[in-house]
Tab-separated table of N, CA and C in Angstrom:
chain	number	residue	atom	x	y	z
A	1274	MET	N	0.777	-1.617	-0.010
A	1274	MET	CA	-0.044	-0.118	-0.291
A	1274	MET	C	0.562	0.942	-0.113
A	1275	ARG	N	0.537	1.730	-0.920
A	1275	ARG	CA	1.620	3.842	-0.733
A	1275	ARG	C	0.854	4.614	-0.163
A	1276	PRO	N	1.805	5.042	0.439
A	1276	PRO	CA	1.550	6.102	1.665
A	1276	PRO	C	1.318	6.903	1.298
A	1277	SER	N	-0.322	7.104	2.333
A	1277	SER	CA	-0.335	9.136	1.733
A	1277	SER	C	0.553	10.141	2.303
A	1278	PHE	N	0.862	11.471	0.965
A	1278	PHE	CA	1.542	12.370	1.133
A	1278	PHE	C	0.794	14.205	1.804
A	1279	ARG	N	-1.064	13.619	2.277
A	1279	ARG	CA	-1.296	14.083	2.053
A	1279	ARG	C	-1.047	14.618	4.002
A	1280	ASN	N	-1.193	13.273	4.453
A	1280	ASN	CA	-0.745	13.669	6.072
A	1280	ASN	C	0.816	13.151	6.297
A	1281	PHE	N	1.396	13.905	5.966
A	1281	PHE	CA	3.019	13.635	5.996
A	1281	PHE	C	3.597	14.048	7.649
A	1282	GLY	N	2.979	14.888	8.225
A	1282	GLY	CA	2.937	15.272	9.482
A	1282	GLY	C	3.978	16.078	9.336
A	1283	HIS	N	4.373	17.289	10.714
A	1283	HIS	CA	5.230	17.846	10.770
A	1283	HIS	C	5.503	18.819	10.132
A	1284	VAL	N	3.786	19.514	9.155
A	1284	VAL	CA	4.146	20.128	8.044
A	1284	VAL	C	4.566	21.878	8.560
A	1285	ASP	N	4.399	22.312	10.053
A	1285	ASP	CA	4.607	23.290	10.861
A	1285	ASP	C	5.956	23.101	11.637
A	1286	SER	N	6.546	22.463	11.692
A	1286	SER	CA	8.013	22.378	12.515
A	1286	SER	C	8.939	22.998	12.049
A	1287	VAL	N	9.302	23.382	10.759
A	1287	VAL	CA	10.439	24.387	10.212
A	1287	VAL	C	9.700	25.609	9.989
A	1288	HIS	N	10.421	26.866	10.522
A	1288	HIS	CA	9.839	27.558	10.785
A	1288	HIS	C	11.098	28.743	9.869
A	1289	MET	N	10.583	29.848	9.456
A	1289	MET	CA	11.517	30.620	8.912
A	1289	MET	C	11.821	31.458	9.983
A	1290	ASP	N	13.201	31.800	9.618
A	1290	ASP	CA	14.355	32.713	10.366
A	1290	ASP	C	13.853	34.645	9.863
A	1291	PRO	N	13.192	35.395	10.945
A	1291	PRO	CA	12.020	36.531	10.417
A	1291	PRO	C	13.689	36.961	10.314
A	1292	ALA	N	14.966	36.802	10.491
A	1292	ALA	CA	15.701	38.430	9.536
A	1292	ALA	C	15.513	37.342	8.697
A	1293	LEU	N	16.078	37.033	7.987
A	1293	LEU	CA	15.718	36.199	6.556
A	1293	LEU	C	14.963	37.074	5.732
A	1294	VAL	N	13.324	36.031	6.291
A	1294	VAL	CA	12.022	36.600	5.577
A	1294	VAL	C	11.947	38.545	5.133
A	1295	LYS	N	12.092	38.914	6.576
A	1295	LYS	CA	12.128	40.629	6.621
A	1295	LYS	C	13.265	40.884	5.442
A	1296	TYR	N	14.381	40.566	5.064
A	1296	TYR	CA	15.549	41.037	3.656
A	1296	TYR	C	14.749	40.609	3.322
A	1297	ALA	N	14.110	39.415	2.304
A	1297	ALA	CA	13.903	38.999	1.369
A	1297	ALA	C	12.873	39.721	0.433
A	1298	ASN	N	11.429	39.852	2.313
A	1298	ASN	CA	10.773	41.323	1.382
A	1298	ASN	C	11.729	42.560	1.329
A	1299	MET	N	12.106	42.945	1.544
A	1299	MET	CA	13.298	44.400	1.547
A	1299	MET	C	13.245	44.394	-0.052
A	1300	PHE	N	14.182	42.914	-0.403
A	1300	PHE	CA	14.774	42.879	-1.836
A	1300	PHE	C	14.090	43.631	-2.757
A	1301	VAL	N	13.188	42.401	-2.441
A	1301	VAL	CA	11.311	42.399	-3.378
A	1301	VAL	C	11.292	43.790	-4.436
A	1302	LYS	N	11.116	44.559	-2.522
A	1302	LYS	CA	10.294	45.764	-2.843
A	1302	LYS	C	11.186	47.009	-2.583
A	1303	ARG	N	12.498	46.597	-3.193
A	1303	ARG	CA	13.337	47.242	-2.257
A	1303	ARG	C	13.135	49.233	-3.738
A	1304	HIS	N	12.307	48.683	-5.088
A	1304	HIS	CA	12.267	49.848	-6.201
A	1304	HIS	C	11.002	50.722	-5.279
A	1305	GLU	N	10.087	49.915	-4.002
A	1305	GLU	CA	8.860	50.849	-3.965
A	1305	GLU	C	9.406	52.190	-2.786
A	1306	PHE	N	10.684	51.921	-2.509
A	1306	PHE	CA	11.756	52.510	-1.492
A	1306	PHE	C	12.337	53.903	-1.607
A	1307	PHE	N	12.730	53.506	-2.892
A	1307	PHE	CA	13.756	54.420	-3.655
A	1307	PHE	C	13.936	55.810	-3.467
A	1308	ARG	N	14.827	56.621	-2.974
A	1308	ARG	CA	14.798	57.863	-3.265
A	1308	ARG	C	15.819	58.201	-3.793
A	1309	TRP	N	15.566	59.250	-4.243
A	1309	TRP	CA	16.545	60.350	-4.899
A	1309	TRP	C	17.101	61.193	-3.609
A	1310	THR	N	18.954	61.012	-3.171
A	1310	THR	CA	18.888	62.002	-2.589
A	1310	THR	C	20.740	62.387	-3.122
A	1311	PRO	N	21.071	63.305	-2.341
A	1311	PRO	CA	22.918	63.435	-2.981
A	1311	PRO	C	23.971	62.249	-3.391
A	1312	ARG	N	23.279	61.479	-1.982
A	1312	ARG	CA	24.150	60.490	-1.928
A	1312	ARG	C	23.632	59.755	-3.633
A	1313	THR	N	22.630	58.466	-3.585
A	1313	THR	CA	22.523	58.130	-4.912
A	1313	THR	C	22.419	58.667	-6.347
A	1314	ALA	N	22.103	60.169	-6.462
A	1314	ALA	CA	22.864	60.678	-7.558
A	1314	ALA	C	23.930	60.468	-7.961
A	1315	TRP	N	25.046	60.793	-6.663
A	1315	TRP	CA	26.429	61.524	-7.112
A	1315	TRP	C	26.588	59.665	-7.210
A	1316	LEU	N	26.229	58.561	-5.807
A	1316	LEU	CA	26.639	57.266	-6.440
A	1316	LEU	C	26.297	56.803	-8.300
A	1317	THR	N	24.903	56.593	-8.763
A	1317	THR	CA	24.921	56.721	-10.076
A	1317	THR	C	25.586	57.986	-11.165
A	1318	ILE	N	25.706	58.533	-10.662
A	1318	ILE	CA	26.582	59.771	-12.266
A	1318	ILE	C	27.902	58.498	-12.046
A	1319	THR	N	28.623	58.199	-10.347
A	1319	THR	CA	30.045	57.508	-10.963
A	1319	THR	C	29.863	56.728	-11.253
A	1320	TYR	N	29.150	56.079	-11.114
A	1320	TYR	CA	29.077	54.287	-11.840
A	1320	TYR	C	28.548	53.426	-13.225
A	1321	VAL	N	27.240	54.648	-13.167
A	1321	VAL	CA	27.109	55.053	-14.954
A	1321	VAL	C	27.703	55.682	-16.078
A	1322	ILE	N	28.554	56.949	-15.118
A	1322	ILE	CA	29.060	57.788	-16.624
A	1322	ILE	C	30.734	58.463	-16.140
A	1323	ALA	N	31.034	58.106	-14.970
A	1323	ALA	CA	32.548	58.299	-14.448
A	1323	ALA	C	32.963	57.278	-15.654
A	1324	ILE	N	32.939	55.989	-14.670
A	1324	ILE	CA	33.783	55.230	-15.038
A	1324	ILE	C	34.052	54.170	-15.748
A	1325	PRO	N	32.707	54.256	-17.102
A	1325	PRO	CA	32.837	53.794	-17.982
A	1325	PRO	C	33.425	54.497	-18.413
A	1326	SER	N	33.250	56.144	-19.110
A	1326	SER	CA	33.717	56.612	-20.027
A	1326	SER	C	35.154	57.172	-19.665
A	1327	ALA	N	35.700	56.445	-18.368
A	1327	ALA	CA	37.586	56.770	-18.433
A	1327	ALA	C	37.705	55.765	-18.942
A	1328	PHE	N	37.342	54.436	-19.130
A	1328	PHE	CA	38.083	53.266	-19.284
A	1328	PHE	C	38.006	53.374	-20.572
A	1329	LEU	N	36.490	53.706	-21.576
A	1329	LEU	CA	36.959	53.875	-22.823
A	1329	LEU	C	37.639	55.160	-23.155
A	1330	TYR	N	38.027	56.799	-22.905
A	1330	TYR	CA	38.916	57.694	-23.098
A	1330	TYR	C	39.624	56.167	-23.440
A	1331	MET	N	40.086	55.563	-21.525
A	1331	MET	CA	42.187	54.972	-21.412
A	1331	MET	C	42.141	54.287	-22.883
A	1332	GLY	N	40.319	53.876	-23.681
A	1332	GLY	CA	41.125	52.427	-24.983
A	1332	GLY	C	41.266	52.965	-25.870
A	1333	TYR	N	40.758	54.016	-26.289
A	1333	TYR	CA	40.848	54.824	-27.580
A	1333	TYR	C	43.022	55.934	-27.475
A	1334	LYS	N	42.568	56.087	-26.065
A	1334	LYS	CA	44.115	57.194	-26.203
A	1334	LYS	C	44.946	55.919	-26.681
A	1335	THR	N	44.892	54.124	-25.543
A	1335	THR	CA	46.438	53.357	-26.167
A	1335	THR	C	45.851	52.394	-27.419
A	1336	GLU	N	44.853	53.200	-27.868
A	1336	GLU	CA	44.416	52.223	-29.619
A	1336	GLU	C	45.895	51.319	-30.615
A	1337	GLY	N	46.024	50.704	-30.663
A	1337	GLY	CA	47.586	50.113	-31.272
A	1337	GLY	C	48.686	50.643	-30.884
A	1338	LYS	N	48.466	50.955	-29.705
A	1338	LYS	CA	50.113	51.258	-29.074
A	1338	LYS	C	50.951	50.591	-29.312
A	1339	TRP	N	50.369	48.994	-28.436
A	1339	TRP	CA	51.058	47.943	-28.505
A	1339	TRP	C	50.899	46.513	-28.481
A	1340	ASP	N	51.743	45.777	-29.594
A	1340	ASP	CA	51.597	44.785	-30.122
A	1340	ASP	C	52.373	43.167	-29.705
A	1341	LEU	N	51.920	42.278	-28.426
A	1341	LEU	CA	51.999	41.822	-28.125
A	1341	LEU	C	52.091	40.130	-29.000
A	1342	ARG	N	51.799	40.191	-29.945
A	1342	ARG	CA	51.311	38.703	-31.275
A	1342	ARG	C	52.605	38.820	-31.966
A	1343	GLY	N	53.786	37.698	-32.041
A	1343	GLY	CA	54.842	37.104	-32.662
A	1343	GLY	C	55.697	38.225	-32.500
A	1344	LYS	N	56.210	38.378	-31.040
A	1344	LYS	CA	57.431	39.060	-30.519
A	1344	LYS	C	58.498	38.027	-30.037
A	1345	LEU	N	59.923	38.277	-30.344
A	1345	LEU	CA	60.800	37.871	-30.323
A	1345	LEU	C	61.235	38.429	-28.875
A	1346	ARG	N	62.216	37.740	-28.284
A	1346	ARG	CA	62.535	38.243	-27.283
A	1346	ARG	C	64.451	39.391	-27.517
A	1347	GLY	N	63.749	40.301	-26.535
A	1347	GLY	CA	63.835	41.840	-27.456
A	1347	GLY	C	63.650	42.807	-28.289
A	1348	ASP	N	62.525	42.163	-28.763
A	1348	ASP	CA	61.422	43.144	-29.645
A	1348	ASP	C	60.793	43.941	-28.852
A	1349	THR	N	60.622	45.416	-29.079
A	1349	THR	CA	60.110	45.893	-28.645
A	1349	THR	C	58.468	46.271	-28.205
A	1350	ILE	N	57.383	46.136	-27.406
A	1350	ILE	CA	55.990	46.002	-28.000
A	1350	ILE	C	55.967	47.496	-28.106
A	1351	ALA	N	56.552	48.137	-28.217
A	1351	ALA	CA	55.679	49.636	-28.843
A	1351	ALA	C	55.619	50.063	-29.743
A	1352	GLU	N	54.223	50.360	-30.417
A	1352	GLU	CA	53.845	50.552	-32.259
A	1352	GLU	C	54.239	52.087	-32.175
A	1353	PHE	N	54.562	52.866	-31.109
A	1353	PHE	CA	54.456	54.318	-31.673
A	1353	PHE	C	55.800	55.038	-31.919
């Protein structure tokens, strides 16, 4: 005879940690409580505009200056 899974028992014996439940709810509803403050504006400008533009600038300034393929010992890697 197959056991019935309907009355398996001890359904309420495992409780969630209240701190983890609170964190999970905060993580899901974070967009509802977001506010633009000077700090969040500064962080957004820094991470969305300033850092990527600095990497792009350095990439364009150093484009084609070094060639690491097919060099022998003693050859210079600078192409400028």
